[in-house]
């Protein structure tokens, strides 16, 4: 059993936090559910997501709650594994009776969780995954983050605009990696660039030297990559040891790629990031820093914050905790002013537009390079 699966087995079925409910009786509380990777390779991101939920619950309850009742969110740990994520969602539906479930982070987990919730008639809100497959889940699934068709086009234009024409692509071989590869490749080649090698790796490897040696042999202008925190840390360390870090690297969701990496191994990397910490989102960053006494490690907490806030707004609009009525109210929210920027859903329940930025990693932190 791997470290990740061991953690998932230990923690996956355990409710790690009941936020906002305290000792309140069930009839005094509206309870939502969330499935997040609080252990495993994406634990750093999952903890940031959990903090976004905590901030939202406090905000909702400070403003009077939901339907005149306190709001609570039961958070279950997926361990970063699909089966654990489904088991966690099943527990939220069958035991906690939650009408809305937020989750997960990895597309490979979010898709089966969303499909399960769709079959059960429960509202699903995706706060972190970007595979285009998510739009096919069904009419009870919504996303507060833009999918890969939007992210891939932005990435391709940014890389091409830097003068790179010959790229290698490196990402996990799962729904996320496959989606972001296909969308980025199509957009990059439409501009005149060439993806000379595509390396979709198996997650959980002890090392990635075989993939890195193939990259070196391809002699690209740029390495476009994406990976979850701990796996990216291994890839970046080994690339640094092989001297491959001298080739330009462009990370898709760069904070995810660098969150667990040693600073010297990712110094100078460029990448794209979801942009919500702009002039309209500074208040959220300030609230996060005040609450937790630190800068957020990734840029994904705002999407769980928005997911909770939009679910609460939909429940109030519906005047009910009936999932079918919440679903209709979610679809009818219109333009929503979220922490991550304006959010409006398309006909598939997906965020229509997503602001991104180009960032660079310098001296231990991400700095905005261009809008």
Short mmCIF file of C-alpha atoms in Angstrom, two decimals:
data_model
loop_
_atom_site.label_atom_id
_atom_site.label_comp_id
_atom_site.label_asym_id
_atom_site.label_seq_id
_atom_site.Cartn_x
_atom_site.Cartn_y
_atom_site.Cartn_z
CA UNK A 1 0.00 0.00 0.00
CA UNK A 2 1.41 3.38 -0.94
CA UNK A 3 1.73 6.27 1.46
CA UNK A 4 -1.15 8.03 -0.24
CA UNK A 5 -3.50 5.07 -0.21
CA UNK A 6 -2.62 4.37 3.41
CA UNK A 7 -3.51 7.92 4.36
CA UNK A 8 -6.67 7.73 2.33
CA UNK A 9 -7.73 4.46 3.96
CA UNK A 10 -7.12 5.93 7.38
CA UNK A 11 -8.75 9.27 6.85
CA UNK A 12 -11.02 8.92 3.86
CA UNK A 13 -14.15 7.95 5.74
CA UNK A 14 -13.63 10.34 8.62
CA UNK A 15 -15.39 13.66 8.86
CA UNK A 16 -12.49 15.93 9.73
CA UNK A 17 -14.39 19.08 10.51
CA UNK A 18 -17.87 20.29 11.21
CA UNK A 19 -17.64 23.95 10.41
CA UNK A 20 -20.14 26.38 11.82
CA UNK A 21 -22.44 23.84 13.38
CA UNK A 22 -20.85 23.58 16.79
CA UNK A 23 -23.26 21.99 19.23
CA UNK A 24 -26.32 23.25 17.38
CA UNK A 25 -29.16 20.77 16.93
CA UNK A 26 -29.62 19.39 13.43
CA UNK A 27 -32.93 21.19 12.97
CA UNK A 28 -31.19 24.48 13.71
CA UNK A 29 -28.54 23.92 11.05
CA UNK A 30 -28.38 23.68 7.28
CA UNK A 31 -25.56 21.26 6.53
CA UNK A 32 -23.61 21.02 3.29
CA UNK A 33 -20.88 18.52 2.42
CA UNK A 34 -17.40 18.76 0.92
CA UNK A 35 -14.88 16.19 -0.32
CA UNK A 36 -11.31 17.48 -0.37
CA UNK A 37 -7.78 15.98 -0.59
CA UNK A 38 -6.66 16.71 2.96
CA UNK A 39 -4.01 13.99 2.72
CA UNK A 40 -1.96 12.66 -0.18
CA UNK A 41 -0.08 14.47 -2.94
CA UNK A 42 -2.53 17.40 -3.07
CA UNK A 43 -2.90 17.90 0.68
CA UNK A 44 -1.46 21.41 0.57
CA UNK A 45 -4.10 22.47 -1.95
CA UNK A 46 -6.84 20.62 -0.05
CA UNK A 47 -6.02 22.47 3.15
CA UNK A 48 -6.25 25.77 1.29
CA UNK A 49 -9.62 24.67 -0.07
CA UNK A 50 -10.79 23.79 3.45
CA UNK A 51 -9.79 27.23 4.68
CA UNK A 52 -11.88 28.84 1.96
CA UNK A 53 -14.89 26.89 3.21
CA UNK A 54 -14.21 27.96 6.78
CA UNK A 55 -14.11 31.62 5.78
CA UNK A 56 -17.36 31.32 3.84
CA UNK A 57 -19.22 29.61 6.68
CA UNK A 58 -18.17 32.36 9.06
CA UNK A 59 -19.32 35.01 6.59
CA UNK A 60 -22.69 33.38 5.96
CA UNK A 61 -23.39 32.90 9.66
CA UNK A 62 -22.25 36.42 10.52
CA UNK A 63 -24.79 37.66 7.97
CA UNK A 64 -27.67 35.71 9.51
CA UNK A 65 -27.17 32.17 8.24
CA UNK A 66 -29.30 30.29 5.72
CA UNK A 67 -33.09 30.19 5.90
CA UNK A 68 -32.70 31.71 9.37
CA UNK A 69 -30.54 28.77 10.47
CA UNK A 70 -26.83 28.29 11.02
CA UNK A 71 -24.79 26.97 8.09
CA UNK A 72 -22.37 24.07 8.59
CA UNK A 73 -20.16 22.15 6.18
CA UNK A 74 -19.02 18.60 6.86
CA UNK A 75 -15.62 18.10 5.23
CA UNK A 76 -14.51 14.59 4.28
CA UNK A 77 -10.97 13.64 3.23
CA UNK A 78 -10.60 11.91 -0.13
CA UNK A 79 -6.93 11.09 0.40
CA UNK A 80 -6.56 12.16 -3.25
CA UNK A 81 -8.02 8.84 -4.42
CA UNK A 82 -11.12 8.34 -6.57
CA UNK A 83 -12.61 5.45 -4.59
CA UNK A 84 -12.10 7.26 -1.28
CA UNK A 85 -13.67 10.38 -2.79
CA UNK A 86 -16.75 8.42 -3.88
CA UNK A 87 -17.00 6.73 -0.49
CA UNK A 88 -16.81 10.13 1.19
CA UNK A 89 -19.54 11.54 -1.07
CA UNK A 90 -21.71 8.49 -0.39
CA UNK A 91 -21.36 9.06 3.35
CA UNK A 92 -22.30 12.71 3.02
CA UNK A 93 -25.45 11.77 1.11
CA UNK A 94 -26.56 8.73 3.10
CA UNK A 95 -25.50 9.73 6.62
CA UNK A 96 -25.24 13.50 6.72
CA UNK A 97 -28.14 13.98 4.25
CA UNK A 98 -26.47 16.95 2.60
CA UNK A 99 -28.37 18.47 -0.36
CA UNK A 100 -25.16 19.96 -1.81
CA UNK A 101 -21.66 18.45 -2.01
CA UNK A 102 -18.62 20.53 -2.98
CA UNK A 103 -15.58 18.76 -4.43
CA UNK A 104 -13.09 17.59 -5.26
CA UNK A 105 -9.79 18.93 -6.59
CA UNK A 106 -8.40 16.40 -9.07
CA UNK A 107 -10.54 15.88 -12.18
CA UNK A 108 -10.01 12.13 -11.83
CA UNK A 109 -11.85 12.32 -8.51
CA UNK A 110 -14.28 15.12 -9.29
CA UNK A 111 -15.80 13.38 -12.31
CA UNK A 112 -16.86 10.13 -10.56
CA UNK A 113 -18.00 12.08 -7.49
CA UNK A 114 -20.10 14.38 -9.67
CA UNK A 115 -21.56 11.45 -11.61
CA UNK A 116 -22.53 9.74 -8.35
CA UNK A 117 -24.17 12.90 -7.00
CA UNK A 118 -26.02 13.40 -10.28
CA UNK A 119 -27.49 9.91 -10.02
CA UNK A 120 -28.53 10.59 -6.41
CA UNK A 121 -30.21 13.89 -7.33
CA UNK A 122 -27.77 15.92 -5.19
CA UNK A 123 -26.33 19.28 -6.25
CA UNK A 124 -22.60 19.08 -7.06
CA UNK A 125 -20.26 22.09 -7.13
CA UNK A 126 -16.78 21.64 -8.60
CA UNK A 127 -14.34 24.15 -7.05
CA UNK A 128 -11.00 23.01 -8.46
CA UNK A 129 -11.09 20.66 -11.45
CA UNK A 130 -10.84 21.66 -15.08
CA UNK A 131 -11.31 18.62 -17.34
CA UNK A 132 -13.80 19.32 -20.16
CA UNK A 133 -15.49 16.02 -19.24
CA UNK A 134 -16.95 17.77 -16.20
CA UNK A 135 -19.43 19.62 -18.39
CA UNK A 136 -21.00 16.25 -19.32
CA UNK A 137 -21.81 15.21 -15.72
CA UNK A 138 -25.36 16.50 -15.81
CA UNK A 139 -27.75 19.28 -14.93
CA UNK A 140 -27.06 19.18 -11.17
CA UNK A 141 -23.32 19.86 -11.55
CA UNK A 142 -21.82 23.36 -11.48
CA UNK A 143 -18.25 24.68 -11.61
CA UNK A 144 -16.90 27.81 -9.96
CA UNK A 145 -13.61 27.44 -11.86
CA UNK A 146 -13.03 27.64 -15.63
CA UNK A 147 -12.37 24.40 -17.51
CA UNK A 148 -9.40 23.48 -19.70
CA UNK A 149 -10.79 24.84 -22.93
CA UNK A 150 -10.37 28.28 -21.40
CA UNK A 151 -7.10 27.55 -19.55
CA UNK A 152 -5.45 25.79 -22.49
CA UNK A 153 -6.04 28.71 -24.85
CA UNK A 154 -4.59 31.16 -22.34
CA UNK A 155 -1.53 28.95 -21.76
CA UNK A 156 -0.86 28.48 -25.46
CA UNK A 157 -1.07 32.19 -26.18
CA UNK A 158 1.21 33.03 -23.25
CA UNK A 159 3.88 30.48 -24.21
CA UNK A 160 3.76 31.41 -27.89
CA UNK A 161 3.90 35.09 -26.98
CA UNK A 162 7.18 34.45 -25.14
CA UNK A 163 8.71 33.31 -28.42
CA UNK A 164 8.66 29.56 -27.75
CA UNK A 165 7.81 27.39 -30.77
CA UNK A 166 8.93 23.87 -29.83
CA UNK A 167 7.35 22.51 -26.66
CA UNK A 168 7.28 19.32 -24.66
CA UNK A 169 4.18 18.63 -22.56
CA UNK A 170 4.39 16.88 -19.17
CA UNK A 171 1.34 16.15 -16.97
CA UNK A 172 -0.34 13.31 -15.05
CA UNK A 173 -2.10 10.68 -17.11
CA UNK A 174 -5.58 11.27 -15.75
CA UNK A 175 -8.69 13.20 -16.75
CA UNK A 176 -7.06 16.49 -15.83
CA UNK A 177 -3.77 15.85 -17.63
CA UNK A 178 -5.44 14.49 -20.75
CA UNK A 179 -7.86 17.41 -20.92
CA UNK A 180 -5.36 20.18 -20.38
CA UNK A 181 -2.94 18.55 -22.86
CA UNK A 182 -5.46 18.24 -25.68
CA UNK A 183 -6.75 21.79 -25.23
CA UNK A 184 -3.29 23.38 -24.89
CA UNK A 185 -1.82 21.41 -27.82
CA UNK A 186 -4.66 22.37 -30.15
CA UNK A 187 -4.39 26.05 -29.26
CA UNK A 188 -0.56 26.09 -29.43
CA UNK A 189 -0.44 24.41 -32.84
CA UNK A 190 -3.17 26.69 -34.16
CA UNK A 191 -0.82 29.57 -33.41
CA UNK A 192 2.05 27.90 -35.29
CA UNK A 193 3.82 26.13 -32.42
CA UNK A 194 4.71 22.44 -32.23
CA UNK A 195 4.36 19.98 -29.36
CA UNK A 196 7.26 17.60 -30.11
CA UNK A 197 6.61 15.17 -27.23
CA UNK A 198 3.71 14.43 -24.91
CA UNK A 199 4.61 12.74 -21.64
CA UNK A 200 1.56 11.83 -19.58
CA UNK A 201 3.04 10.08 -16.56
CA UNK A 202 1.57 7.58 -14.14
CA UNK A 203 0.88 9.19 -10.78
CA UNK A 204 2.59 7.98 -7.65
CA UNK A 205 5.95 7.04 -9.18
CA UNK A 206 9.00 7.09 -6.91
CA UNK A 207 10.93 8.98 -9.60
CA UNK A 208 10.37 10.59 -13.00
CA UNK A 209 13.84 10.34 -14.47
CA UNK A 210 12.70 8.32 -17.49
CA UNK A 211 10.26 11.05 -18.49
CA UNK A 212 12.82 13.77 -17.83
CA UNK A 213 15.46 12.00 -19.94
CA UNK A 214 12.98 11.85 -22.83
CA UNK A 215 12.38 15.56 -22.43
CA UNK A 216 16.10 16.25 -22.57
CA UNK A 217 16.40 14.17 -25.74
CA UNK A 218 13.63 16.20 -27.44
CA UNK A 219 15.55 19.47 -26.90
CA UNK A 220 12.46 21.69 -26.57
CA UNK A 221 12.34 25.49 -26.35
CA UNK A 222 10.05 25.16 -23.36
CA UNK A 223 8.64 22.50 -21.05
CA UNK A 224 4.92 23.01 -20.44
CA UNK A 225 3.96 21.03 -17.37
CA UNK A 226 1.45 20.52 -14.62
CA UNK A 227 1.36 18.26 -11.59
CA UNK A 228 0.07 17.95 -8.07
CA UNK A 229 2.11 19.31 -5.18
CA UNK A 230 4.22 16.39 -3.97
CA UNK A 231 4.67 14.87 -7.42
CA UNK A 232 5.70 18.21 -8.86
CA UNK A 233 8.21 18.51 -6.03
CA UNK A 234 9.81 15.23 -7.11
CA UNK A 235 9.80 16.20 -10.79
CA UNK A 236 11.30 19.62 -10.07
CA UNK A 237 14.00 18.19 -7.80
CA UNK A 238 15.05 15.58 -10.34
CA UNK A 239 14.97 18.07 -13.22
CA UNK A 240 17.20 20.34 -11.14
CA UNK A 241 19.63 17.49 -10.47
CA UNK A 242 19.75 16.60 -14.18
CA UNK A 243 20.38 20.19 -15.21
CA UNK A 244 17.06 20.30 -17.05
CA UNK A 245 15.86 23.28 -15.03
CA UNK A 246 18.02 25.45 -17.32
CA UNK A 247 15.39 24.96 -20.04
CA UNK A 248 12.41 27.33 -19.60
CA UNK A 249 9.54 25.72 -17.68
CA UNK A 250 5.95 26.96 -17.89
CA UNK A 251 3.62 25.59 -15.22
CA UNK A 252 -0.13 25.31 -15.67
CA UNK A 253 -1.53 26.39 -12.29
CA UNK A 254 1.97 27.29 -11.18
CA UNK A 255 1.14 27.53 -7.47
CA UNK A 256 0.01 23.90 -7.57
CA UNK A 257 3.31 22.95 -9.24
CA UNK A 258 5.52 24.86 -6.81
CA UNK A 259 3.65 24.68 -3.48
CA UNK A 260 5.66 21.71 -2.19
CA UNK A 261 8.85 22.18 -4.26
CA UNK A 262 12.18 23.34 -2.90
CA UNK A 263 12.57 26.99 -3.93
CA UNK A 264 15.90 26.54 -5.69
CA UNK A 265 14.41 23.87 -7.97
CA UNK A 266 11.66 26.16 -9.34
CA UNK A 267 13.41 29.53 -9.28
CA UNK A 268 12.62 31.41 -12.48
CA UNK A 269 9.76 29.19 -13.61
CA UNK A 270 6.93 30.94 -15.41
CA UNK A 271 3.33 29.84 -15.47
CA UNK A 272 -0.34 30.61 -15.62
CA UNK A 273 -2.54 31.11 -12.61
CA UNK A 274 -6.15 31.75 -11.94
CA UNK A 275 -6.39 35.46 -11.29
CA UNK A 276 -8.71 36.49 -8.56
CA UNK A 277 -6.36 38.35 -6.30
CA UNK A 278 -6.78 41.49 -8.32
CA UNK A 279 -8.25 44.84 -7.41
CA UNK A 280 -11.66 43.29 -6.80
CA UNK A 281 -10.36 40.29 -4.86
CA UNK A 282 -7.89 41.93 -2.49
CA UNK A 283 -10.47 41.87 0.28
CA UNK A 284 -10.50 38.08 0.17
CA UNK A 285 -6.74 37.85 0.44
CA UNK A 286 -6.83 40.23 3.39
CA UNK A 287 -9.55 38.16 5.10
CA UNK A 288 -7.53 34.98 4.58
CA UNK A 289 -4.36 36.50 6.00
CA UNK A 290 -6.23 37.93 8.99
CA UNK A 291 -7.90 34.61 9.76
CA UNK A 292 -4.95 32.27 9.25
CA UNK A 293 -1.98 34.57 9.79
CA UNK A 294 -0.31 33.67 6.51
CA UNK A 295 -0.42 34.01 2.76
CA UNK A 296 -2.39 31.26 1.05
CA UNK A 297 -0.17 28.52 -0.33
CA UNK A 298 -2.16 28.15 -3.54
CA UNK A 299 -4.86 30.09 -5.36
CA UNK A 300 -7.63 27.52 -4.92
CA UNK A 301 -9.21 28.52 -1.62
CA UNK A 302 -11.29 31.24 -3.25
CA UNK A 303 -13.15 28.71 -5.36
CA UNK A 304 -14.39 26.74 -2.36
CA UNK A 305 -15.28 30.05 -0.71
CA UNK A 306 -17.37 30.97 -3.75
CA UNK A 307 -18.91 27.50 -3.89
CA UNK A 308 -20.22 27.79 -0.33
CA UNK A 309 -21.40 31.36 -0.81
CA UNK A 310 -23.24 30.48 -4.04
CA UNK A 311 -24.81 27.39 -2.46
CA UNK A 312 -26.03 29.50 0.46
CA UNK A 313 -27.41 32.13 -1.93
CA UNK A 314 -29.18 29.43 -3.93
CA UNK A 315 -30.74 27.88 -0.81
CA UNK A 316 -32.03 31.25 0.30
CA UNK A 317 -33.33 31.95 -3.20
CA UNK A 318 -35.06 28.56 -3.31
CA UNK A 319 -36.42 28.99 0.20
CA UNK A 320 -35.77 25.29 0.64
CA UNK A 321 -33.10 22.63 1.14
CA UNK A 322 -34.73 20.43 -1.51
CA UNK A 323 -31.86 19.58 -3.93
CA UNK A 324 -34.11 19.99 -6.97
CA UNK A 325 -35.12 23.50 -5.91
CA UNK A 326 -31.50 24.39 -5.03
CA UNK A 327 -30.43 23.22 -8.48
CA UNK A 328 -32.96 25.49 -10.17
CA UNK A 329 -31.93 28.40 -7.96
CA UNK A 330 -28.21 27.84 -8.73
CA UNK A 331 -28.91 27.98 -12.45
CA UNK A 332 -30.90 31.18 -11.95
CA UNK A 333 -28.36 33.07 -9.81
CA UNK A 334 -27.22 35.13 -12.81
CA UNK A 335 -24.06 37.21 -12.55
CA UNK A 336 -22.53 36.53 -9.15
CA UNK A 337 -19.81 38.76 -7.66
CA UNK A 338 -17.46 36.13 -6.24
CA UNK A 339 -14.11 36.31 -4.47
CA UNK A 340 -12.65 34.84 -7.67
CA UNK A 341 -14.30 37.46 -9.86
CA UNK A 342 -17.63 37.59 -11.66
CA UNK A 343 -19.22 34.15 -12.02
CA UNK A 344 -21.97 33.25 -14.47
CA UNK A 345 -22.85 29.72 -15.58
CA UNK A 346 -23.30 28.57 -19.17
CA UNK A 347 -25.97 26.11 -20.28
CA UNK A 348 -23.86 23.23 -18.92
CA UNK A 349 -23.54 24.81 -15.48
CA UNK A 350 -19.90 25.75 -16.12
CA UNK A 351 -18.23 29.05 -15.41
CA UNK A 352 -18.38 31.06 -18.63
CA UNK A 353 -15.23 33.13 -18.20
CA UNK A 354 -12.15 32.85 -16.02
CA UNK A 355 -9.51 35.52 -15.52
CA UNK A 356 -5.92 34.24 -15.64
CA UNK A 357 -2.50 35.81 -15.23
CA UNK A 358 1.09 34.92 -16.09
CA UNK A 359 3.24 34.62 -13.00
CA UNK A 360 6.87 33.87 -12.24
CA UNK A 361 8.49 32.19 -9.25
CA UNK A 362 11.19 34.35 -7.73
CA UNK A 363 12.85 34.19 -4.33
CA UNK A 364 10.28 31.87 -2.83
CA UNK A 365 7.09 33.47 -4.06
CA UNK A 366 4.93 33.98 -7.13
CA UNK A 367 5.01 37.39 -8.74
CA UNK A 368 2.63 38.68 -11.37
CA UNK A 369 4.36 38.87 -14.75
CA UNK A 370 1.52 39.93 -17.01
CA UNK A 371 -2.24 40.01 -17.26
#
